[in-house]
Amino acid sequence: DVKVTQSSRYLVKRTGEKVFLECVQDMDHENMFWYRQDPGLGLRLIYFSYDVKMKEKGDIPEGYSVSREKKERFSLILESASTNQTSMYLCASQPGQAQTEAFFGQGTRLTVV
Amino acid sequence: GENVEQHPSTLSVQEGDSAVIKCTYSDSASNYFPWYKQELGKGPQLIIDIRSNVGEKKDQRIAVTLNKTAKHFSLHITETQPEDSAVYFCAARLIQGAQKLVFGQGTRLTINP
């Protein structure tokens, strides 16, 4: 069974903290994505990676960075958390071929206080 | 870049009636159009997809239609049931580049018993 696992369901962090969100997939997929979900705005792409150690900026990369040291793991980093980064974060993975399904994790709800 | 608009943002229908959600996209190079369903507390899950060489696709009570000339596609759910209540997202994928998905804003569908 296909699985994308995000390390935390809920996180509460303080302003200015460095925050790590972890995502692991067990499907040997080449592509991995980090999205942010906010009401009325849908899913917005933060960063994506199509290979180990490769990364590309999405539509809203400011304030975030990513790391992909191994094929199965894609980490999202908030260098200095701010209250406007309070949101639901979704990780997804997808095979390298076009026109194929993307599989999502269950999401991490991050609150920055 | 690609932009996807989704309407309506909320939709309420009586059980047994049909529901229609519409999306438009901006980039004529997009050729893959999936629909995702997100239930409460879960990540989005693919329910149906369509490729640009097809005008319509059906899977039991769910159907998707695509009009490439007008650059719009729609999700049709017939004989709605309470378990259809969820948030639905449309998306479009470009064939060039890293194949990232661009999502619509989402539709919260409520089925009234």
JSON list of N, CA and C in Angstrom, two decimals, chain A residues 4-8 11 18-25 30-35 45-57 61 63-79 89-93 108:
[
{"chain": "A", "resi": 4, "resn": "VAL", "atom": "N", "xyz": [2.68, 7.92, 2.30]},
{"chain": "A", "resi": 4, "resn": "VAL", "atom": "CA", "xyz": [3.44, 9.13, 2.53]},
{"chain": "A", "resi": 4, "resn": "VAL", "atom": "C", "xyz": [3.18, 9.52, 3.98]},
{"chain": "A", "resi": 5, "resn": "THR", "atom": "N", "xyz": [4.24, 9.59, 4.76]},
{"chain": "A", "resi": 5, "resn": "THR", "atom": "CA", "xyz": [4.09, 9.83, 6.19]},
{"chain": "A", "resi": 5, "resn": "THR", "atom": "C", "xyz": [4.74, 11.14, 6.59]},
{"chain": "A", "resi": 6, "resn": "GLN", "atom": "N", "xyz": [3.95, 11.98, 7.25]},
{"chain": "A", "resi": 6, "resn": "GLN", "atom": "CA", "xyz": [4.48, 13.22, 7.80]},
{"chain": "A", "resi": 6, "resn": "GLN", "atom": "C", "xyz": [4.69, 13.02, 9.30]},
{"chain": "A", "resi": 7, "resn": "SER", "atom": "N", "xyz": [5.79, 13.53, 9.80]},
{"chain": "A", "resi": 7, "resn": "SER", "atom": "CA", "xyz": [6.24, 13.15, 11.14]},
{"chain": "A", "resi": 7, "resn": "SER", "atom": "C", "xyz": [5.31, 13.62, 12.25]},
{"chain": "A", "resi": 8, "resn": "SER", "atom": "N", "xyz": [4.59, 14.73, 12.05]},
{"chain": "A", "resi": 8, "resn": "SER", "atom": "CA", "xyz": [3.72, 15.24, 13.10]},
{"chain": "A", "resi": 8, "resn": "SER", "atom": "C", "xyz": [2.35, 15.59, 12.53]},
{"chain": "A", "resi": 11, "resn": "LEU", "atom": "N", "xyz": [1.66, 20.66, 15.47]},
{"chain": "A", "resi": 11, "resn": "LEU", "atom": "CA", "xyz": [2.86, 21.28, 16.04]},
{"chain": "A", "resi": 11, "resn": "LEU", "atom": "C", "xyz": [2.51, 22.68, 16.51]},
{"chain": "A", "resi": 18, "resn": "LYS", "atom": "N", "xyz": [13.31, 27.74, 14.80]},
{"chain": "A", "resi": 18, "resn": "LYS", "atom": "CA", "xyz": [13.58, 27.00, 13.57]},
{"chain": "A", "resi": 18, "resn": "LYS", "atom": "C", "xyz": [12.75, 25.72, 13.62]},
{"chain": "A", "resi": 19, "resn": "VAL", "atom": "N", "xyz": [11.97, 25.48, 12.56]},
{"chain": "A", "resi": 19, "resn": "VAL", "atom": "CA", "xyz": [11.02, 24.37, 12.57]},
{"chain": "A", "resi": 19, "resn": "VAL", "atom": "C", "xyz": [11.33, 23.42, 11.42]},
{"chain": "A", "resi": 20, "resn": "PHE", "atom": "N", "xyz": [11.30, 22.13, 11.73]},
{"chain": "A", "resi": 20, "resn": "PHE", "atom": "CA", "xyz": [11.53, 21.09, 10.72]},
{"chain": "A", "resi": 20, "resn": "PHE", "atom": "C", "xyz": [10.26, 20.26, 10.56]},
{"chain": "A", "resi": 21, "resn": "LEU", "atom": "N", "xyz": [9.78, 20.15, 9.32]},
{"chain": "A", "resi": 21, "resn": "LEU", "atom": "CA", "xyz": [8.67, 19.25, 9.02]},
{"chain": "A", "resi": 21, "resn": "LEU", "atom": "C", "xyz": [9.24, 18.15, 8.13]},
{"chain": "A", "resi": 22, "resn": "GLU", "atom": "N", "xyz": [9.01, 16.90, 8.57]},
{"chain": "A", "resi": 22, "resn": "GLU", "atom": "CA", "xyz": [9.60, 15.76, 7.86]},
{"chain": "A", "resi": 22, "resn": "GLU", "atom": "C", "xyz": [8.53, 14.99, 7.09]},
{"chain": "A", "resi": 23, "resn": "CYS", "atom": "N", "xyz": [8.95, 14.47, 5.95]},
{"chain": "A", "resi": 23, "resn": "CYS", "atom": "CA", "xyz": [8.06, 13.67, 5.11]},
{"chain": "A", "resi": 23, "resn": "CYS", "atom": "C", "xyz": [8.84, 12.49, 4.55]},
{"chain": "A", "resi": 24, "resn": "VAL", "atom": "N", "xyz": [8.26, 11.30, 4.65]},
{"chain": "A", "resi": 24, "resn": "VAL", "atom": "CA", "xyz": [8.89, 10.09, 4.14]},
{"chain": "A", "resi": 24, "resn": "VAL", "atom": "C", "xyz": [7.91, 9.34, 3.26]},
{"chain": "A", "resi": 25, "resn": "GLN", "atom": "N", "xyz": [8.39, 8.87, 2.10]},
{"chain": "A", "resi": 25, "resn": "GLN", "atom": "CA", "xyz": [7.56, 8.05, 1.22]},
{"chain": "A", "resi": 25, "resn": "GLN", "atom": "C", "xyz": [8.25, 6.72, 0.97]},
{"chain": "A", "resi": 30, "resn": "GLU", "atom": "N", "xyz": [10.38, 9.64, -7.59]},
{"chain": "A", "resi": 30, "resn": "GLU", "atom": "CA", "xyz": [11.40, 10.64, -7.85]},
{"chain": "A", "resi": 30, "resn": "GLU", "atom": "C", "xyz": [10.98, 12.03, -7.34]},
{"chain": "A", "resi": 31, "resn": "ASN", "atom": "N", "xyz": [9.72, 12.38, -7.55]},
{"chain": "A", "resi": 31, "resn": "ASN", "atom": "CA", "xyz": [9.26, 13.75, -7.25]},
{"chain": "A", "resi": 31, "resn": "ASN", "atom": "C", "xyz": [8.62, 13.84, -5.87]},
{"chain": "A", "resi": 32, "resn": "MET", "atom": "N", "xyz": [8.97, 14.90, -5.15]},
{"chain": "A", "resi": 32, "resn": "MET", "atom": "CA", "xyz": [8.32, 15.17, -3.87]},
{"chain": "A", "resi": 32, "resn": "MET", "atom": "C", "xyz": [8.01, 16.66, -3.78]},
{"chain": "A", "resi": 33, "resn": "PHE", "atom": "N", "xyz": [6.93, 16.98, -3.05]},
{"chain": "A", "resi": 33, "resn": "PHE", "atom": "CA", "xyz": [6.40, 18.34, -3.02]},
{"chain": "A", "resi": 33, "resn": "PHE", "atom": "C", "xyz": [6.02, 18.72, -1.59]},
{"chain": "A", "resi": 34, "resn": "TRP", "atom": "N", "xyz": [6.12, 20.02, -1.31]},
{"chain": "A", "resi": 34, "resn": "TRP", "atom": "CA", "xyz": [5.54, 20.59, -0.10]},
{"chain": "A", "resi": 34, "resn": "TRP", "atom": "C", "xyz": [4.53, 21.65, -0.50]},
{"chain": "A", "resi": 35, "resn": "TYR", "atom": "N", "xyz": [3.29, 21.50, 0.00]},
{"chain": "A", "resi": 35, "resn": "TYR", "atom": "CA", "xyz": [2.22, 22.46, -0.23]},
{"chain": "A", "resi": 35, "resn": "TYR", "atom": "C", "xyz": [1.80, 23.05, 1.11]},
{"chain": "A", "resi": 45, "resn": "LEU", "atom": "N", "xyz": [2.04, 25.67, -3.78]},
{"chain": "A", "resi": 45, "resn": "LEU", "atom": "CA", "xyz": [3.30, 24.95, -3.80]},
{"chain": "A", "resi": 45, "resn": "LEU", "atom": "C", "xyz": [4.42, 25.80, -3.20]},
{"chain": "A", "resi": 46, "resn": "ILE", "atom": "N", "xyz": [5.12, 25.22, -2.22]},
{"chain": "A", "resi": 46, "resn": "ILE", "atom": "CA", "xyz": [6.22, 25.94, -1.57]},
{"chain": "A", "resi": 46, "resn": "ILE", "atom": "C", "xyz": [7.55, 25.59, -2.25]},
{"chain": "A", "resi": 47, "resn": "TYR", "atom": "N", "xyz": [7.86, 24.31, -2.29]},
{"chain": "A", "resi": 47, "resn": "TYR", "atom": "CA", "xyz": [9.07, 23.79, -2.92]},
{"chain": "A", "resi": 47, "resn": "TYR", "atom": "C", "xyz": [8.78, 22.40, -3.47]},
{"chain": "A", "resi": 48, "resn": "PHE", "atom": "N", "xyz": [9.56, 21.99, -4.46]},
{"chain": "A", "resi": 48, "resn": "PHE", "atom": "CA", "xyz": [9.50, 20.62, -4.90]},
{"chain": "A", "resi": 48, "resn": "PHE", "atom": "C", "xyz": [10.89, 20.12, -5.26]},
{"chain": "A", "resi": 49, "resn": "SER", "atom": "N", "xyz": [10.98, 18.80, -5.37]},
{"chain": "A", "resi": 49, "resn": "SER", "atom": "CA", "xyz": [12.27, 18.16, -5.65]},
{"chain": "A", "resi": 49, "resn": "SER", "atom": "C", "xyz": [12.02, 17.01, -6.61]},
{"chain": "A", "resi": 50, "resn": "TYR", "atom": "N", "xyz": [12.83, 16.92, -7.67]},
{"chain": "A", "resi": 50, "resn": "TYR", "atom": "CA", "xyz": [12.65, 15.83, -8.63]},
{"chain": "A", "resi": 50, "resn": "TYR", "atom": "C", "xyz": [13.80, 14.83, -8.59]},
{"chain": "A", "resi": 51, "resn": "ASP", "atom": "N", "xyz": [14.69, 15.02, -7.60]},
{"chain": "A", "resi": 51, "resn": "ASP", "atom": "CA", "xyz": [15.77, 14.06, -7.44]},
{"chain": "A", "resi": 51, "resn": "ASP", "atom": "C", "xyz": [16.49, 14.37, -6.13]},
{"chain": "A", "resi": 52, "resn": "VAL", "atom": "N", "xyz": [17.27, 13.42, -5.67]},
{"chain": "A", "resi": 52, "resn": "VAL", "atom": "CA", "xyz": [18.04, 13.63, -4.45]},
{"chain": "A", "resi": 52, "resn": "VAL", "atom": "C", "xyz": [18.93, 14.86, -4.64]},
{"chain": "A", "resi": 53, "resn": "LYS", "atom": "N", "xyz": [18.97, 15.68, -3.61]},
{"chain": "A", "resi": 53, "resn": "LYS", "atom": "CA", "xyz": [19.78, 16.90, -3.57]},
{"chain": "A", "resi": 53, "resn": "LYS", "atom": "C", "xyz": [19.35, 17.95, -4.58]},
{"chain": "A", "resi": 54, "resn": "MET", "atom": "N", "xyz": [18.25, 17.72, -5.28]},
{"chain": "A", "resi": 54, "resn": "MET", "atom": "CA", "xyz": [17.73, 18.73, -6.20]},
{"chain": "A", "resi": 54, "resn": "MET", "atom": "C", "xyz": [16.51, 19.39, -5.58]},
{"chain": "A", "resi": 55, "resn": "LYS", "atom": "N", "xyz": [16.32, 20.69, -5.82]},
{"chain": "A", "resi": 55, "resn": "LYS", "atom": "CA", "xyz": [15.16, 21.40, -5.32]},
{"chain": "A", "resi": 55, "resn": "LYS", "atom": "C", "xyz": [14.82, 22.54, -6.25]},
{"chain": "A", "resi": 56, "resn": "GLU", "atom": "N", "xyz": [13.54, 22.85, -6.29]},
{"chain": "A", "resi": 56, "resn": "GLU", "atom": "CA", "xyz": [13.06, 23.96, -7.10]},
{"chain": "A", "resi": 56, "resn": "GLU", "atom": "C", "xyz": [12.06, 24.77, -6.28]},
{"chain": "A", "resi": 57, "resn": "LYS", "atom": "N", "xyz": [12.10, 26.08, -6.43]},
{"chain": "A", "resi": 57, "resn": "LYS", "atom": "CA", "xyz": [11.12, 26.93, -5.74]},
{"chain": "A", "resi": 57, "resn": "LYS", "atom": "C", "xyz": [9.76, 26.77, -6.38]},
{"chain": "A", "resi": 61, "resn": "PRO", "atom": "N", "xyz": [7.94, 30.39, -1.90]},
{"chain": "A", "resi": 61, "resn": "PRO", "atom": "CA", "xyz": [9.08, 29.85, -1.18]},
{"chain": "A", "resi": 61, "resn": "PRO", "atom": "C", "xyz": [9.64, 30.72, -0.06]},
{"chain": "A", "resi": 63, "resn": "GLY", "atom": "N", "xyz": [10.68, 32.42, 3.13]},
{"chain": "A", "resi": 63, "resn": "GLY", "atom": "CA", "xyz": [10.62, 32.03, 4.54]},
{"chain": "A", "resi": 63, "resn": "GLY", "atom": "C", "xyz": [10.80, 30.54, 4.77]},
{"chain": "A", "resi": 64, "resn": "TYR", "atom": "N", "xyz": [10.96, 29.79, 3.67]},
{"chain": "A", "resi": 64, "resn": "TYR", "atom": "CA", "xyz": [11.11, 28.34, 3.75]},
{"chain": "A", "resi": 64, "resn": "TYR", "atom": "C", "xyz": [12.37, 27.88, 3.03]},
{"chain": "A", "resi": 65, "resn": "SER", "atom": "N", "xyz": [12.87, 26.73, 3.43]},
{"chain": "A", "resi": 65, "resn": "SER", "atom": "CA", "xyz": [13.90, 26.03, 2.68]},
{"chain": "A", "resi": 65, "resn": "SER", "atom": "C", "xyz": [13.59, 24.54, 2.77]},
{"chain": "A", "resi": 66, "resn": "VAL", "atom": "N", "xyz": [14.28, 23.74, 1.97]},
{"chain": "A", "resi": 66, "resn": "VAL", "atom": "CA", "xyz": [14.03, 22.30, 1.96]},
{"chain": "A", "resi": 66, "resn": "VAL", "atom": "C", "xyz": [15.36, 21.55, 1.90]},
{"chain": "A", "resi": 67, "resn": "SER", "atom": "N", "xyz": [15.24, 20.26, 2.20]},
{"chain": "A", "resi": 67, "resn": "SER", "atom": "CA", "xyz": [16.40, 19.39, 2.14]},
{"chain": "A", "resi": 67, "resn": "SER", "atom": "C", "xyz": [15.96, 18.02, 1.66]},
{"chain": "A", "resi": 68, "resn": "ARG", "atom": "N", "xyz": [16.72, 17.47, 0.69]},
{"chain": "A", "resi": 68, "resn": "ARG", "atom": "CA", "xyz": [16.44, 16.10, 0.24]},
{"chain": "A", "resi": 68, "resn": "ARG", "atom": "C", "xyz": [17.77, 15.37, 0.10]},
{"chain": "A", "resi": 69, "resn": "GLU", "atom": "N", "xyz": [18.20, 14.78, 1.18]},
{"chain": "A", "resi": 69, "resn": "GLU", "atom": "CA", "xyz": [19.47, 14.05, 1.22]},
{"chain": "A", "resi": 69, "resn": "GLU", "atom": "C", "xyz": [19.30, 12.59, 0.78]},
{"chain": "A", "resi": 70, "resn": "LYS", "atom": "N", "xyz": [18.10, 12.06, 0.96]},
{"chain": "A", "resi": 70, "resn": "LYS", "atom": "CA", "xyz": [17.79, 10.70, 0.53]},
{"chain": "A", "resi": 70, "resn": "LYS", "atom": "C", "xyz": [16.51, 10.73, -0.28]},
{"chain": "A", "resi": 71, "resn": "LYS", "atom": "N", "xyz": [16.38, 9.77, -1.18]},
{"chain": "A", "resi": 71, "resn": "LYS", "atom": "CA", "xyz": [15.25, 9.77, -2.10]},
{"chain": "A", "resi": 71, "resn": "LYS", "atom": "C", "xyz": [13.91, 9.72, -1.37]},
{"chain": "A", "resi": 72, "resn": "GLU", "atom": "N", "xyz": [13.84, 9.01, -0.26]},
{"chain": "A", "resi": 72, "resn": "GLU", "atom": "CA", "xyz": [12.56, 8.80, 0.39]},
{"chain": "A", "resi": 72, "resn": "GLU", "atom": "C", "xyz": [12.17, 9.92, 1.35]},
{"chain": "A", "resi": 73, "resn": "ARG", "atom": "N", "xyz": [13.04, 10.86, 1.63]},
{"chain": "A", "resi": 73, "resn": "ARG", "atom": "CA", "xyz": [12.79, 11.86, 2.66]},
{"chain": "A", "resi": 73, "resn": "ARG", "atom": "C", "xyz": [12.93, 13.28, 2.12]},
{"chain": "A", "resi": 74, "resn": "PHE", "atom": "N", "xyz": [11.93, 14.10, 2.43]},
{"chain": "A", "resi": 74, "resn": "PHE", "atom": "CA", "xyz": [11.92, 15.49, 1.96]},
{"chain": "A", "resi": 74, "resn": "PHE", "atom": "C", "xyz": [11.52, 16.35, 3.15]},
{"chain": "A", "resi": 75, "resn": "SER", "atom": "N", "xyz": [12.39, 17.24, 3.57]},
{"chain": "A", "resi": 75, "resn": "SER", "atom": "CA", "xyz": [12.16, 18.04, 4.76]},
{"chain": "A", "resi": 75, "resn": "SER", "atom": "C", "xyz": [11.89, 19.49, 4.41]},
{"chain": "A", "resi": 76, "resn": "LEU", "atom": "N", "xyz": [10.93, 20.07, 5.10]},
{"chain": "A", "resi": 76, "resn": "LEU", "atom": "CA", "xyz": [10.62, 21.50, 4.96]},
{"chain": "A", "resi": 76, "resn": "LEU", "atom": "C", "xyz": [11.12, 22.21, 6.21]},
{"chain": "A", "resi": 77, "resn": "ILE", "atom": "N", "xyz": [11.84, 23.31, 6.00]},
{"chain": "A", "resi": 77, "resn": "ILE", "atom": "CA", "xyz": [12.45, 24.03, 7.12]},
{"chain": "A", "resi": 77, "resn": "ILE", "atom": "C", "xyz": [11.93, 25.46, 7.14]},
{"chain": "A", "resi": 78, "resn": "LEU", "atom": "N", "xyz": [11.44, 25.86, 8.30]},
{"chain": "A", "resi": 78, "resn": "LEU", "atom": "CA", "xyz": [11.09, 27.26, 8.53]},
{"chain": "A", "resi": 78, "resn": "LEU", "atom": "C", "xyz": [12.24, 27.85, 9.33]},
{"chain": "A", "resi": 79, "resn": "GLU", "atom": "N", "xyz": [13.02, 28.69, 8.69]},
{"chain": "A", "resi": 79, "resn": "GLU", "atom": "CA", "xyz": [14.26, 29.19, 9.30]},
{"chain": "A", "resi": 79, "resn": "GLU", "atom": "C", "xyz": [14.00, 29.99, 10.57]},
{"chain": "A", "resi": 89, "resn": "TYR", "atom": "N", "xyz": [0.26, 22.05, 6.43]},
{"chain": "A", "resi": 89, "resn": "TYR", "atom": "CA", "xyz": [1.31, 21.73, 5.47]},
{"chain": "A", "resi": 89, "resn": "TYR", "atom": "C", "xyz": [1.13, 20.29, 4.97]},
{"chain": "A", "resi": 90, "resn": "LEU", "atom": "N", "xyz": [1.15, 20.15, 3.66]},
{"chain": "A", "resi": 90, "resn": "LEU", "atom": "CA", "xyz": [0.94, 18.84, 3.04]},
{"chain": "A", "resi": 90, "resn": "LEU", "atom": "C", "xyz": [2.14, 18.46, 2.19]},
{"chain": "A", "resi": 91, "resn": "CYS", "atom": "N", "xyz": [2.59, 17.24, 2.39]},
{"chain": "A", "resi": 91, "resn": "CYS", "atom": "CA", "xyz": [3.67, 16.68, 1.58]},
{"chain": "A", "resi": 91, "resn": "CYS", "atom": "C", "xyz": [3.06, 15.73, 0.57]},
{"chain": "A", "resi": 92, "resn": "ALA", "atom": "N", "xyz": [3.65, 15.64, -0.63]},
{"chain": "A", "resi": 92, "resn": "ALA", "atom": "CA", "xyz": [3.17, 14.71, -1.64]},
{"chain": "A", "resi": 92, "resn": "ALA", "atom": "C", "xyz": [4.36, 14.11, -2.38]},
{"chain": "A", "resi": 93, "resn": "SER", "atom": "N", "xyz": [4.13, 12.92, -2.93]},
{"chain": "A", "resi": 93, "resn": "SER", "atom": "CA", "xyz": [5.16, 12.31, -3.79]},
{"chain": "A", "resi": 93, "resn": "SER", "atom": "C", "xyz": [4.50, 11.79, -5.05]},
{"chain": "A", "resi": 108, "resn": "THR", "atom": "N", "xyz": [0.33, 18.28, 8.32]},
{"chain": "A", "resi": 108, "resn": "THR", "atom": "CA", "xyz": [0.80, 18.77, 9.62]},
{"chain": "A", "resi": 108, "resn": "THR", "atom": "C", "xyz": [0.19, 20.14, 9.85]}
]
